[in-house]
């Protein structure tokens, strides 16, 4: 049973930085799609960034490109989201999620559905507040 535990949220001033962490446990697969998602109060959940753990292919939503960096450390099954240049509009509950990658002619990938939140396993979330 896959489990995800996030940490690293907090309150920062605009322009500040935070690093979120997500530890995955419960299986021994080495190739999966992992991502960060967020949901602000009164808004729908949105994908922030995803990474294919085998190969490292990443995706970012336009509003965070150049400010956020998703990365992973396979040896400790940890996913990170480095967030720099934070803006008030980044305020939200941030969630880590994962699932098996989707097959494609080009090989395993995080699909568009997965980038929009179509993953099977979710953490409890960590709050990020930017003022």
Coordinates of C-alpha atoms in Angstrom, one line a residue:
X1 CA 0.0 0.0 0.0
X2 CA 1.6 3.2 -1.2
X3 CA 1.8 6.0 1.3
X4 CA 3.0 9.6 0.8
X5 CA 3.9 12.0 3.6
X6 CA 4.5 15.7 2.8
X7 CA 6.4 18.2 4.9
X8 CA 8.0 21.7 4.5
X9 CA 5.1 24.0 4.2
X10 CA 4.8 27.2 6.1
X11 CA 4.3 31.0 6.0
X12 CA 6.7 33.2 4.1
X13 CA 6.8 36.7 2.7
X14 CA 6.5 37.3 -1.0
X15 CA 9.8 36.7 -2.7
X16 CA 10.8 34.1 -0.2
X17 CA 11.5 30.4 -0.6
X18 CA 10.3 27.1 0.7
X19 CA 11.2 23.5 0.0
X20 CA 8.5 20.8 0.2
X21 CA 9.4 17.2 0.7
X22 CA 7.3 14.0 0.0
X23 CA 8.5 10.6 1.2
X24 CA 7.0 7.6 -0.6
X25 CA 6.8 4.2 1.0
X26 CA 4.9 0.9 0.5
X27 CA 6.3 -0.5 -2.6
X28 CA 9.6 -1.1 -4.4
X29 CA 8.9 0.0 -7.9
X30 CA 11.5 2.3 -9.4
X31 CA 9.5 3.9 -12.2
X32 CA 6.5 6.0 -11.5
X33 CA 5.0 9.4 -12.1
X34 CA 5.1 11.7 -9.1
X35 CA 3.8 15.2 -8.9
X36 CA 2.9 18.2 -6.8
X37 CA -0.6 19.7 -6.9
X38 CA -2.2 22.6 -5.1
X39 CA -5.6 23.8 -4.1
X40 CA -6.3 27.3 -3.0
X41 CA -9.3 28.1 -0.9
X42 CA -12.4 28.2 -3.1
X43 CA -10.6 27.1 -6.2
X44 CA -10.1 23.8 -8.0
X45 CA -7.1 21.7 -7.6
X46 CA -4.4 22.2 -10.2
X47 CA -1.2 20.5 -11.2
X48 CA 2.0 22.3 -10.3
X49 CA 4.8 20.0 -11.5
X50 CA 5.4 16.3 -12.3
X51 CA 8.4 14.1 -12.8
X52 CA 8.9 10.7 -14.2
X53 CA 11.2 9.0 -11.8
X54 CA 12.9 6.8 -14.4
X55 CA 14.6 9.3 -16.7
X56 CA 13.6 12.5 -14.8
X57 CA 11.4 14.1 -17.5
X58 CA 9.6 17.0 -15.9
X59 CA 6.6 19.2 -16.5
X60 CA 5.6 22.6 -14.9
X61 CA 2.5 24.7 -15.2
X62 CA 3.3 28.0 -16.9
X63 CA 2.8 30.1 -13.8
X64 CA 5.6 28.4 -11.8
X65 CA 8.2 27.9 -14.6
X66 CA 11.5 29.5 -13.6
X67 CA 10.5 29.7 -10.0
X68 CA 9.8 26.1 -8.9
X69 CA 12.0 23.0 -9.3
X70 CA 10.8 19.5 -8.9
X71 CA 13.4 16.8 -8.1
X72 CA 13.7 13.4 -6.6
X73 CA 16.2 11.3 -4.7
X74 CA 15.7 7.6 -5.6
X75 CA 17.7 6.3 -2.8
X76 CA 15.4 7.7 -0.1
X77 CA 12.2 7.7 -2.2
X78 CA 11.8 11.4 -1.6
X79 CA 10.3 14.0 -3.9
X80 CA 11.1 17.7 -3.5
X81 CA 9.6 20.9 -4.7
X82 CA 11.9 23.9 -4.4
X83 CA 9.8 27.0 -4.5
X84 CA 11.6 30.4 -5.0
X85 CA 10.2 33.8 -5.7
X86 CA 7.0 32.9 -4.0
X87 CA 4.0 35.1 -4.7
X88 CA 0.7 35.5 -2.8
X89 CA -1.1 33.6 -5.5
X90 CA 1.0 30.6 -4.7
X91 CA -0.9 30.3 -1.4
X92 CA -2.6 26.9 -1.2
X93 CA -2.6 23.5 0.3
X94 CA 0.1 21.5 -1.6
X95 CA -0.3 17.8 -2.2
X96 CA 2.1 15.1 -3.4
X97 CA 0.7 12.3 -5.5
X98 CA 1.9 9.3 -7.4
X99 CA 0.9 6.5 -9.8
X100 CA 2.4 4.2 -12.3
X101 CA 3.4 6.0 -15.5
X102 CA 1.3 5.6 -18.7
X103 CA 2.6 3.8 -21.7
X104 CA 3.2 5.7 -24.9
X105 CA 5.1 5.0 -28.2
X106 CA 7.9 7.1 -26.8
X107 CA 8.0 5.1 -23.6
X108 CA 6.6 5.6 -20.0
X109 CA 5.4 9.1 -19.3
X110 CA 3.2 11.2 -17.0
X111 CA 0.1 11.6 -19.1
X112 CA -2.0 14.8 -19.5
X113 CA -4.6 13.2 -17.3
X114 CA -2.0 12.6 -14.6
X115 CA -0.8 16.2 -14.8
X116 CA -4.3 17.3 -14.1
X117 CA -4.5 15.2 -11.0
X118 CA -5.4 11.7 -12.3
X119 CA -3.1 9.8 -10.0
X120 CA -4.1 7.0 -7.6
X121 CA -2.2 7.9 -4.4
X122 CA -2.2 11.1 -2.5
X123 CA -0.6 12.6 0.6
X124 CA -2.4 14.6 3.3
X125 CA -1.1 18.0 2.1
X126 CA 1.0 20.7 3.5
X127 CA -0.1 24.4 3.7
X128 CA 1.9 27.1 2.0
X129 CA 1.0 30.7 2.8
X130 CA 2.6 33.7 1.1
X131 CA 1.9 37.2 2.3

